[in-house]
CSV table of C-alpha atoms in Angstrom, one decimal:
chain,number,residue,atom,x,y,z
A,1,MET,CA,0.0,0.0,0.0
A,2,LYS,CA,1.0,3.6,-0.6
A,3,VAL,CA,1.8,5.9,2.3
A,4,LEU,CA,2.3,9.7,1.8
A,5,TYR,CA,4.0,12.2,4.1
A,6,PHE,CA,3.5,16.0,4.1
A,7,ALA,CA,5.2,19.0,5.6
A,8,TRP,CA,7.5,18.3,8.6
A,9,LEU,CA,6.4,14.6,8.7
A,10,ARG,CA,8.0,14.3,5.2
A,11,ASP,CA,11.1,16.2,6.3
A,12,ARG,CA,11.6,13.9,9.3
A,13,VAL,CA,10.8,10.6,7.4
A,14,GLY,CA,12.9,11.8,4.5
A,15,LEU,CA,10.4,10.6,1.9
A,16,SER,CA,7.3,12.1,0.4
A,17,GLU,CA,5.9,8.6,-0.3
A,18,GLU,CA,6.7,5.0,0.1
A,19,ILE,CA,5.2,1.6,-0.7
A,20,VAL,CA,4.9,-0.5,2.5
A,21,GLU,CA,3.5,-4.0,3.3
A,22,PRO,CA,2.5,-4.1,6.9
A,23,PRO,CA,1.7,-7.5,8.5
A,24,VAL,CA,-1.9,-8.5,8.7
A,25,ASP,CA,-2.3,-7.7,12.4
A,26,VAL,CA,-1.7,-4.0,11.6
A,27,ALA,CA,-5.2,-3.0,10.6
A,28,THR,CA,-6.0,0.4,12.1
A,29,VAL,CA,-4.4,3.9,11.6
A,30,GLY,CA,-3.0,3.8,15.2
A,31,GLU,CA,-1.4,0.3,14.6
A,32,LEU,CA,0.0,1.5,11.3
A,33,ILE,CA,1.6,4.6,13.0
A,34,ALA,CA,3.2,2.3,15.6
A,35,TRP,CA,4.5,0.0,12.9
A,36,LEU,CA,5.8,2.8,10.7
A,37,ALA,CA,7.6,4.4,13.6
A,38,GLN,CA,9.9,1.4,13.8
A,39,ARG,CA,11.1,1.6,10.1
A,40,SER,CA,13.9,4.2,10.6
A,41,PRO,CA,15.1,6.8,13.1
A,42,GLY,CA,13.4,9.4,10.8
A,43,HIS,CA,10.1,7.6,11.0
A,44,GLY,CA,10.5,7.3,14.8
A,45,GLU,CA,11.0,11.1,15.0
A,46,ALA,CA,8.1,11.8,12.7
A,47,PHE,CA,5.7,9.7,14.7
A,48,ALA,CA,7.2,10.5,18.2
A,49,ASP,CA,3.9,12.3,19.2
A,50,PRO,CA,1.0,10.6,17.5
A,51,THR,CA,-1.4,13.1,19.0
A,52,ILE,CA,-0.1,15.8,16.6
A,53,VAL,CA,-0.2,13.6,13.5
A,54,ARG,CA,-3.3,13.7,11.3
A,55,CYS,CA,-4.2,10.9,8.9
A,56,ALA,CA,-6.3,10.6,5.7
A,57,ILE,CA,-7.4,7.3,4.1
A,58,ASN,CA,-8.1,7.8,0.4
A,59,GLN,CA,-8.1,11.6,1.0
A,60,ASP,CA,-10.7,11.6,3.8
A,61,TYR,CA,-9.7,12.3,7.4
A,62,ALA,CA,-9.4,9.1,9.5
A,63,LYS,CA,-8.9,8.7,13.2
A,64,ALA,CA,-6.6,6.3,15.0
A,65,HIS,CA,-9.2,3.6,15.5
A,66,GLU,CA,-10.2,3.5,11.8
A,67,ARG,CA,-9.2,0.5,9.6
A,68,PHE,CA,-7.6,0.7,6.3
A,69,ASN,CA,-7.4,-1.8,3.4
A,70,ALA,CA,-4.5,-3.1,1.5
A,71,GLY,CA,-5.1,-0.9,-1.6
A,72,ASP,CA,-5.7,2.3,0.2
A,73,GLU,CA,-3.8,5.6,-0.1
A,74,VAL,CA,-2.9,6.5,3.5
A,75,ALA,CA,-1.4,10.0,4.2
A,76,PHE,CA,0.2,11.4,7.4
A,77,PHE,CA,0.6,15.1,8.0
A,78,PRO,CA,0.7,17.8,10.7
A,79,PRO,CA,-2.4,19.8,11.7
A,80,VAL,CA,-3.2,22.0,8.6
A,81,THR,CA,-2.3,25.7,8.4
A,82,GLY,CA,-3.8,26.9,5.2
A,83,GLY,CA,-6.1,29.8,4.6
B,1,MET,CA,-16.6,26.7,-7.5
B,2,ILE,CA,-13.2,25.5,-6.3
B,3,LYS,CA,-9.8,26.5,-7.7
B,4,VAL,CA,-6.5,25.2,-6.3
B,5,GLN,CA,-3.8,27.0,-8.2
B,6,ARG,CA,-0.2,28.3,-8.2
B,7,GLU,CA,-1.2,31.5,-10.2
B,8,ASP,CA,-2.4,34.7,-8.7
B,9,PHE,CA,-6.1,35.7,-9.1
B,10,ASP,CA,-8.0,38.9,-9.7
B,11,ILE,CA,-10.8,39.3,-7.2
B,12,GLY,CA,-12.7,41.7,-9.5
B,13,VAL,CA,-12.8,39.2,-12.3
B,14,GLU,CA,-13.6,36.3,-10.0
B,15,LEU,CA,-16.5,38.1,-8.3
B,16,ALA,CA,-17.9,39.5,-11.5
B,17,ALA,CA,-18.0,35.9,-12.9
B,18,LEU,CA,-19.7,34.6,-9.8
B,19,SER,CA,-22.7,37.0,-10.1
B,20,GLN,CA,-22.7,37.3,-13.9
B,21,GLY,CA,-26.3,36.9,-15.1
B,22,ARG,CA,-27.6,36.1,-11.7
B,23,ASP,CA,-30.0,39.0,-11.2
B,24,ASN,CA,-31.3,37.9,-7.9
B,25,VAL,CA,-27.9,38.1,-6.2
B,26,GLY,CA,-27.8,41.3,-4.2
B,27,ALA,CA,-25.1,40.3,-1.7
B,28,VAL,CA,-21.5,39.3,-2.4
B,29,ALA,CA,-19.5,38.7,0.8
B,30,SER,CA,-15.8,37.8,0.4
B,31,PHE,CA,-12.6,37.3,2.3
B,32,MET,CA,-9.1,37.5,1.0
B,33,GLY,CA,-6.1,36.2,2.9
B,34,LEU,CA,-2.7,37.8,2.3
B,35,VAL,CA,0.8,36.7,3.3
B,36,ARG,CA,1.5,38.6,6.5
B,37,ASP,CA,4.9,39.7,7.7
B,38,VAL,CA,4.3,38.1,11.1
B,39,ALA,CA,7.8,38.7,12.5
B,40,GLY,CA,7.9,42.4,11.9
B,41,PRO,CA,8.8,44.6,8.9
B,42,GLY,CA,11.1,42.8,6.4
B,43,ALA,CA,11.7,39.7,8.6
B,44,LEU,CA,9.6,37.3,6.6
B,45,SER,CA,11.2,36.8,3.2
B,46,ALA,CA,8.7,34.2,1.8
B,47,MET,CA,6.1,31.7,2.6
B,48,THR,CA,5.7,28.4,0.8
B,49,LEU,CA,2.3,26.7,0.8
B,50,GLU,CA,2.4,22.9,0.4
B,51,HIS,CA,-0.8,21.0,-0.2
B,52,TYR,CA,-2.1,17.5,-0.7
B,53,PRO,CA,-3.2,17.4,-4.4
B,54,GLY,CA,-6.4,15.6,-4.8
B,55,MET,CA,-7.4,15.6,-1.1
B,56,THR,CA,-7.4,19.4,-1.2
B,57,GLU,CA,-10.0,19.6,-4.0
B,58,ARG,CA,-12.0,16.8,-2.4
B,59,GLN,CA,-12.1,18.7,0.9
B,60,LEU,CA,-12.9,22.0,-0.7
B,61,GLU,CA,-15.8,20.5,-2.7
B,62,GLN,CA,-17.3,19.1,0.5
B,63,LEU,CA,-16.9,22.5,2.1
B,64,GLU,CA,-18.7,24.2,-0.8
B,65,ALA,CA,-21.5,21.7,-0.7
B,66,GLU,CA,-21.8,22.1,3.1
B,67,ALA,CA,-22.1,25.9,2.8
B,68,LEU,CA,-24.7,25.6,0.0
B,69,ALA,CA,-26.7,23.3,2.2
B,70,ARG,CA,-26.6,25.4,5.3
B,71,TRP,CA,-27.4,28.9,3.9
B,72,PRO,CA,-29.7,30.2,1.2
B,73,LEU,CA,-26.8,31.0,-1.2
B,74,ASP,CA,-26.6,31.3,-4.9
B,75,ARG,CA,-23.0,30.4,-5.3
B,76,VAL,CA,-19.7,29.8,-3.4
B,77,LEU,CA,-16.2,30.4,-4.6
B,78,ILE,CA,-13.0,29.2,-3.0
B,79,ILE,CA,-9.6,29.9,-4.5
B,80,HIS,CA,-6.5,28.7,-2.7
B,81,ARG,CA,-3.0,29.2,-4.0
B,82,HIS,CA,0.0,27.0,-3.4
B,83,GLY,CA,3.8,27.4,-4.0
B,84,ARG,CA,6.2,30.1,-2.9
B,85,LEU,CA,4.6,33.5,-2.0
B,86,LEU,CA,6.0,36.8,-0.9
B,87,PRO,CA,4.7,39.2,1.8
B,88,GLY,CA,1.5,40.9,0.7
B,89,ASP,CA,0.8,38.2,-1.9
B,90,ARG,CA,-2.8,36.9,-2.1
B,91,ILE,CA,-3.2,33.4,-0.6
B,92,VAL,CA,-6.9,32.7,-0.5
B,93,LEU,CA,-10.2,34.0,-1.6
B,94,CYS,CA,-13.6,32.8,-0.3
B,95,ALA,CA,-16.8,34.3,-1.5
B,96,ALA,CA,-20.5,33.6,-1.1
B,97,THR,CA,-23.4,35.2,-3.1
B,98,SER,CA,-27.0,35.4,-1.9
B,99,SER,CA,-30.0,37.6,-1.9
B,100,HIS,CA,-29.5,38.0,1.9
B,101,ARG,CA,-26.4,39.7,3.2
B,102,GLU,CA,-26.5,37.9,6.5
B,103,ALA,CA,-26.4,34.5,4.8
B,104,ALA,CA,-23.5,35.7,2.6
B,105,PHE,CA,-21.5,37.0,5.5
B,106,GLU,CA,-22.0,34.0,7.7
B,107,ALA,CA,-21.3,31.5,4.9
B,108,CYS,CA,-18.0,33.4,4.1
B,109,ALA,CA,-16.9,33.2,7.7
B,110,PHE,CA,-17.8,29.6,7.9
B,111,LEU,CA,-15.8,28.8,4.7
B,112,MET,CA,-12.7,30.5,6.2
B,113,ASP,CA,-13.0,28.8,9.6
B,114,TRP,CA,-13.4,25.4,8.0
B,115,LEU,CA,-10.7,26.0,5.5
B,116,LYS,CA,-8.2,26.9,8.2
B,117,THR,CA,-8.8,23.6,10.1
B,118,LYS,CA,-9.7,21.1,7.4
B,119,ALA,CA,-8.0,21.9,4.0
B,120,PRO,CA,-4.7,20.1,3.7
B,121,PHE,CA,-2.3,23.0,3.3
B,122,TRP,CA,0.8,23.7,5.3
B,123,LYS,CA,2.8,26.9,5.5
B,124,LEU,CA,6.6,27.0,5.5
B,125,GLU,CA,7.9,30.4,6.6
B,126,GLU,CA,11.3,31.8,5.7
B,127,ILE,CA,12.3,34.2,8.5
B,128,ASP,CA,15.8,35.7,8.7
B,129,GLY,CA,17.1,33.0,6.4
B,130,LYS,CA,15.6,30.1,8.4
B,131,SER,CA,12.7,27.9,7.2
B,132,SER,CA,10.1,26.6,9.7
B,133,TRP,CA,6.7,25.1,9.5
B,134,VAL,CA,3.9,27.2,10.9
B,135,ALA,CA,2.1,25.6,13.9
B,136,ALA,CA,-1.7,25.2,13.9
B,137,ARG,CA,-3.5,27.6,16.1
B,138,GLN,CA,-5.9,26.6,18.8
B,139,ASP,CA,-8.1,29.6,18.2
B,140,ASP,CA,-8.6,28.4,14.6
B,141,GLU,CA,-9.9,25.2,16.0
B,142,ASP,CA,-12.2,27.1,18.4
B,143,ALA,CA,-13.5,29.2,15.5
B,144,ALA,CA,-14.3,26.1,13.5
B,145,ALA,CA,-15.9,24.4,16.5
B,146,ARG,CA,-18.7,27.0,16.6
B,147,TRP,CA,-20.2,25.7,13.4
B,148,GLN,CA,-20.3,22.0,14.5
B,149,ASN,CA,-23.6,22.1,16.4
B,150,ASN,CA,-25.3,22.7,13.0
B,151,ASN,CA,-26.6,26.1,14.1
B,152,GLN,CA,-26.9,28.4,11.2
B,153,SER,CA,-27.3,31.6,13.1
B,154,GLU,CA,-24.5,31.0,15.7
C,1,MET,CA,-11.5,55.8,3.1
C,2,ILE,CA,-14.8,57.1,1.9
C,3,LYS,CA,-15.9,57.5,-1.8
C,4,VAL,CA,-19.4,58.6,-2.9
C,5,GLN,CA,-19.5,58.5,-6.6
C,6,ARG,CA,-21.6,58.0,-9.7
C,7,GLU,CA,-18.9,55.9,-11.4
C,8,ASP,CA,-18.5,52.2,-11.2
C,9,PHE,CA,-15.5,50.7,-9.2
C,10,ASP,CA,-13.1,47.8,-9.6
C,11,ILE,CA,-13.0,45.8,-6.3
C,12,GLY,CA,-9.6,44.3,-7.3
C,13,VAL,CA,-8.0,47.7,-7.7
C,14,GLU,CA,-9.7,49.1,-4.6
C,15,LEU,CA,-8.7,46.2,-2.3
C,16,ALA,CA,-5.2,46.1,-3.7
C,17,ALA,CA,-4.8,49.8,-2.9
C,18,LEU,CA,-6.2,49.2,0.6
C,19,SER,CA,-3.5,46.7,1.6
C,20,GLN,CA,-0.7,48.1,-0.6
C,21,GLY,CA,2.5,48.3,1.5
C,22,ARG,CA,0.8,47.1,4.7
C,23,ASP,CA,2.6,43.9,5.3
C,24,ASN,CA,0.9,43.1,8.6
C,25,VAL,CA,-2.5,43.0,6.9
C,26,GLY,CA,-3.4,39.3,6.5
C,27,ALA,CA,-7.2,39.7,6.4
C,28,VAL,CA,-9.3,41.6,3.9
C,29,ALA,CA,-13.1,41.2,4.4
C,30,SER,CA,-15.4,42.8,2.0
C,31,PHE,CA,-19.0,43.1,1.0
C,32,MET,CA,-20.4,44.2,-2.3
C,33,GLY,CA,-24.0,45.1,-2.9
C,34,LEU,CA,-25.5,44.7,-6.4
C,35,VAL,CA,-28.8,45.9,-7.9
C,36,ARG,CA,-31.1,42.9,-7.5
C,37,ASP,CA,-34.1,42.1,-9.7
C,38,VAL,CA,-36.5,41.9,-6.7
C,39,ALA,CA,-39.6,41.5,-8.7
C,40,GLY,CA,-38.5,38.5,-10.8
C,41,PRO,CA,-36.5,38.1,-14.0
C,42,GLY,CA,-36.7,41.2,-16.2
C,43,ALA,CA,-39.2,43.1,-14.1
C,44,LEU,CA,-36.9,45.7,-12.6
C,45,SER,CA,-35.6,47.9,-15.4
C,46,ALA,CA,-33.5,50.3,-13.3
C,47,MET,CA,-32.9,51.6,-9.8
C,48,THR,CA,-32.0,55.2,-9.1
C,49,LEU,CA,-30.1,56.0,-6.0
C,50,GLU,CA,-30.6,59.5,-4.6
C,51,HIS,CA,-28.5,60.8,-1.8
C,52,TYR,CA,-27.9,63.9,0.4
C,53,PRO,CA,-24.6,65.3,-0.8
C,54,GLY,CA,-22.5,66.5,2.2
C,55,MET,CA,-24.5,64.6,4.8
C,56,THR,CA,-23.6,61.3,3.1
C,57,GLU,CA,-19.9,61.9,3.3
C,58,ARG,CA,-20.2,63.2,6.9
C,59,GLN,CA,-22.2,60.1,8.0
C,60,LEU,CA,-19.8,57.7,6.2
C,61,GLU,CA,-16.8,59.3,7.8
C,62,GLN,CA,-18.4,58.9,11.2
C,63,LEU,CA,-19.0,55.3,10.4
C,64,GLU,CA,-15.4,54.7,9.3
C,65,ALA,CA,-14.1,56.3,12.6
C,66,GLU,CA,-16.5,54.2,14.7
C,67,ALA,CA,-15.4,50.9,13.0
C,68,LEU,CA,-11.7,51.8,13.5
C,69,ALA,CA,-12.4,52.6,17.2
C,70,ARG,CA,-14.3,49.3,17.8
C,71,TRP,CA,-12.0,46.8,16.1
C,72,PRO,CA,-8.3,46.3,15.7
C,73,LEU,CA,-8.4,47.3,12.0
C,74,ASP,CA,-5.7,48.6,9.7
C,75,ARG,CA,-8.1,50.4,7.3
C,76,VAL,CA,-11.7,50.8,6.2
C,77,LEU,CA,-13.1,51.4,2.8
C,78,ILE,CA,-16.6,52.4,1.9
C,79,ILE,CA,-17.6,53.2,-1.7
C,80,HIS,CA,-21.3,54.0,-2.4
C,81,ARG,CA,-22.6,54.9,-5.8
C,82,HIS,CA,-25.5,57.1,-6.7
C,83,GLY,CA,-27.5,57.8,-9.9
C,84,ARG,CA,-29.3,55.4,-12.2
C,85,LEU,CA,-28.2,51.8,-12.1
C,86,LEU,CA,-29.2,48.6,-13.9
C,87,PRO,CA,-29.9,45.1,-12.6
C,88,GLY,CA,-26.5,43.5,-11.7
C,89,ASP,CA,-24.7,46.8,-11.3
C,90,ARG,CA,-22.5,47.3,-8.3
C,91,ILE,CA,-24.0,49.7,-5.7
C,92,VAL,CA,-21.8,49.6,-2.7
C,93,LEU,CA,-18.5,48.2,-1.4
C,94,CYS,CA,-17.5,47.9,2.2
C,95,ALA,CA,-14.1,46.5,3.2
C,96,ALA,CA,-12.0,46.2,6.4
C,97,THR,CA,-8.4,45.1,6.7
C,98,SER,CA,-6.8,43.6,9.8
C,99,SER,CA,-4.3,41.1,11.0
C,100,HIS,CA,-7.3,39.2,12.5
C,101,ARG,CA,-10.0,37.8,10.3
C,102,GLU,CA,-12.7,37.9,13.0
C,103,ALA,CA,-12.2,41.7,13.4
C,104,ALA,CA,-12.3,42.2,9.6
C,105,PHE,CA,-15.5,40.1,9.2
C,106,GLU,CA,-17.3,41.7,12.1
C,107,ALA,CA,-16.3,45.2,11.1
C,108,CYS,CA,-17.5,44.6,7.6
C,109,ALA,CA,-20.9,43.4,8.8
C,110,PHE,CA,-21.2,46.4,11.1
C,111,LEU,CA,-20.4,48.8,8.2
C,112,MET,CA,-23.2,47.3,6.1
C,113,ASP,CA,-25.7,47.3,8.9
C,114,TRP,CA,-25.0,50.9,9.9
C,115,LEU,CA,-24.9,52.0,6.3
C,116,LYS,CA,-28.3,50.5,5.6
C,117,THR,CA,-29.9,52.4,8.4
C,118,LYS,CA,-27.9,55.7,8.7
C,119,ALA,CA,-26.4,56.7,5.3
C,120,PRO,CA,-28.8,59.1,3.5
C,121,PHE,CA,-29.5,57.2,0.3
C,122,TRP,CA,-32.9,56.4,-1.1
C,123,LYS,CA,-33.7,53.9,-3.8
C,124,LEU,CA,-36.3,54.5,-6.6
C,125,GLU,CA,-37.2,51.3,-8.4
C,126,GLU,CA,-38.5,51.2,-11.9
C,127,ILE,CA,-40.7,48.1,-12.2
C,128,ASP,CA,-42.9,47.4,-15.2
C,129,GLY,CA,-42.6,51.1,-16.2
C,130,LYS,CA,-43.7,52.4,-12.8
C,131,SER,CA,-41.3,54.2,-10.4
C,132,SER,CA,-41.7,53.8,-6.7
C,133,TRP,CA,-39.5,54.5,-3.6
C,134,VAL,CA,-38.2,51.5,-1.8
C,135,ALA,CA,-39.5,51.3,1.8
C,136,ALA,CA,-37.1,50.9,4.7
C,137,ARG,CA,-37.0,47.4,6.1
C,138,GLN,CA,-37.5,46.6,9.8
C,139,ASP,CA,-35.0,43.8,9.7
C,140,ASP,CA,-32.3,46.3,8.6
C,141,GLU,CA,-33.2,48.2,11.8
C,142,ASP,CA,-32.9,45.1,13.8
C,143,ALA,CA,-29.6,44.2,12.3
C,144,ALA,CA,-28.2,47.6,13.1
C,145,ALA,CA,-29.6,47.5,16.6
C,146,ARG,CA,-27.4,44.6,17.6
C,147,TRP,CA,-24.3,46.9,17.5
C,148,GLN,CA,-25.8,49.5,19.7
C,149,ASN,CA,-25.0,48.0,23.1
C,150,ASN,CA,-21.3,48.7,22.3
C,151,ASN,CA,-20.5,45.0,22.3
C,152,GLN,CA,-17.7,44.1,20.0
C,153,SER,CA,-18.1,40.4,19.8
C,154,GLU,CA,-21.9,40.3,19.6
D,1,MET,CA,-33.4,79.3,6.9
D,2,LYS,CA,-33.0,76.6,4.2
D,3,VAL,CA,-35.1,73.5,4.2
D,4,LEU,CA,-34.2,70.5,2.0
D,5,TYR,CA,-36.5,67.6,0.9
D,6,PHE,CA,-35.4,64.2,-0.4
D,7,ALA,CA,-37.0,61.2,-2.1
D,8,TRP,CA,-40.8,61.0,-1.7
D,9,LEU,CA,-40.9,64.0,0.6
D,10,ARG,CA,-39.6,66.1,-2.3
D,11,ASP,CA,-42.0,64.5,-4.7
D,12,ARG,CA,-45.0,65.4,-2.4
D,13,VAL,CA,-43.8,68.9,-1.5
D,14,GLY,CA,-42.9,69.6,-5.1
D,15,LEU,CA,-39.6,71.3,-4.2
D,16,SER,CA,-36.1,70.0,-3.4
D,17,GLU,CA,-35.4,73.0,-1.2
D,18,GLU,CA,-36.9,76.3,-0.1
D,19,ILE,CA,-36.1,79.2,2.1
D,20,VAL,CA,-38.6,79.7,4.9
D,21,GLU,CA,-39.0,82.1,7.8
D,22,PRO,CA,-40.9,80.3,10.6
D,23,PRO,CA,-42.3,82.5,13.5
D,24,VAL,CA,-40.2,82.6,16.6
D,25,ASP,CA,-42.4,80.2,18.6
D,26,VAL,CA,-41.5,77.5,16.1
D,27,ALA,CA,-38.2,76.3,17.7
D,28,THR,CA,-38.1,72.4,17.5
D,29,VAL,CA,-38.1,70.0,14.7
D,30,GLY,CA,-41.5,68.8,15.6
D,31,GLU,CA,-42.9,72.3,15.6
D,32,LEU,CA,-41.2,73.0,12.3
D,33,ILE,CA,-42.9,69.9,10.8
D,34,ALA,CA,-46.3,71.1,12.0
D,35,TRP,CA,-45.7,74.6,10.7
D,36,LEU,CA,-44.4,73.4,7.3
D,37,ALA,CA,-47.4,71.0,6.9
D,38,GLN,CA,-49.7,74.1,6.6
D,39,ARG,CA,-47.8,75.7,3.7
D,40,SER,CA,-49.5,73.8,0.9
D,41,PRO,CA,-51.5,70.6,0.2
D,42,GLY,CA,-48.2,69.0,-1.0
D,43,HIS,CA,-46.5,69.9,2.3
D,44,GLY,CA,-49.5,68.5,4.1
D,45,GLU,CA,-49.2,65.2,2.3
D,46,ALA,CA,-45.5,65.0,2.8
D,47,PHE,CA,-45.8,65.5,6.6
D,48,ALA,CA,-49.1,63.6,7.0
D,49,ASP,CA,-47.4,61.0,9.1
D,50,PRO,CA,-44.5,62.6,11.0
D,51,THR,CA,-43.4,59.2,12.5
D,52,ILE,CA,-42.0,58.2,9.1
D,53,VAL,CA,-40.2,61.5,8.5
D,54,ARG,CA,-36.5,61.7,9.4
D,55,CYS,CA,-34.8,65.0,10.0
D,56,ALA,CA,-31.2,66.3,9.9
D,57,ILE,CA,-30.0,69.6,11.2
D,58,ASN,CA,-26.7,70.7,9.6
D,59,GLN,CA,-26.3,67.1,8.2
D,60,ASP,CA,-26.6,65.3,11.5
D,61,TYR,CA,-29.7,63.4,12.5
D,62,ALA,CA,-32.1,65.3,14.8
D,63,LYS,CA,-35.2,64.1,16.7
D,64,ALA,CA,-38.6,65.9,17.0
D,65,HIS,CA,-37.7,67.6,20.3
D,66,GLU,CA,-34.4,69.0,19.1
D,67,ARG,CA,-34.1,72.8,18.5
D,68,PHE,CA,-32.8,74.5,15.4
D,69,ASN,CA,-31.3,77.9,14.8
D,70,ALA,CA,-32.2,80.5,12.2
D,71,GLY,CA,-29.1,79.8,10.0
D,72,ASP,CA,-29.3,76.0,10.1
D,73,GLU,CA,-29.7,73.7,7.1
D,74,VAL,CA,-32.7,71.5,8.0
D,75,ALA,CA,-33.4,68.5,5.8
D,76,PHE,CA,-36.5,66.1,5.8
D,77,PHE,CA,-36.5,62.7,4.2
D,78,PRO,CA,-37.9,59.2,4.5
D,79,PRO,CA,-36.1,56.4,6.4
D,80,VAL,CA,-33.0,55.6,4.3
D,81,THR,CA,-32.7,52.6,1.9
D,82,GLY,CA,-29.1,52.6,0.8
D,83,GLY,CA,-26.5,49.9,0.8
């Protein structure tokens, strides 16, 4: 599945997107964050405080308890600051 | 109408197009956001707006539909720029047209509050040669929260 | 800034001038009023705005000062046209600039409410070949009344 | 003193302005309205319902009890409908 990173999450991870294959027991956004945080020191830094990380599944906001599917586009980013 | 673009816009042209041929539109409320030199005169050299292509359009279309459902509006316009901007540059334009000025005003404030907290844009400021991401503001969250009890007249 | 004029205006030019060189102005709220075809498509052929030269400028200057005193604004603009106008024509533009969008929005709504009840303008509508003076509306009085207890945040 | 009329008050009076010399016991806006209403049938029609007539003395709003001076510019008009 495809994971996207924006703003300082991208800076810390060092990637704007990557293809990952989490194990089957990683099913929710919260579990995906915990699993991604282990991939590299940069990932660990990006996800150090999950409360300030926002997530979208297929371009709609998703909370920590929500589940994703294998083919989904999952994005992580900081609270938005447009307008 | 939703426009996510790198280019500048002309508010006169945009608002004229919005009310063109709509003779029952007496009220055009709009809000324009400009790049502000937050750190004092000359300190901010530029601001870069990053966004999430695809999700941005999707969120703004939902926002437009929500405004049209909540108030007796004729049309809604949201233009949001991305890319590198300089102090004083136009960032965003929200507009609502209606036969009632209260509806136009309220919808326009609603569009901005929602946009500040939901549209996937992030600001990178260059101040005194250093780049840093702008932090989200709690009072923007508070401003958006007032619309969540589905109360049209606040 | 106050302008009472027969000529049309360009909101893009006017708002650009209002924020030109003011780098701490992030928020530009504006309201534009257009001639509305109140009686249904094609029924209104024209609207003539009469005013009281001298008193109009005096009242609008007081209104500008009041808005600047009530909210943390950078500048205020009020343009009001007079003379004979056609459906869809621009009548009025109110704008307020600030570093705070809430202040800009509220001040702009205040300007319109006050203007509707205090500025000495009268509308003569031509509908189906007959001319008649538009009657003042109680809900405009009500809208203006909400600002009278000197409460900035309603 | 100069008296101005606007909108339908002008239409009914038939004049946009006139110079009048009210007697000395006519001192307030209300008294001036009552006095002007006697000048012609048009004046009478214009001031038939004083509650819907607005007044300005020297271009500031004035209520019925307010006093004017000989050199003042006094204007009468309907409730405003601009914006």
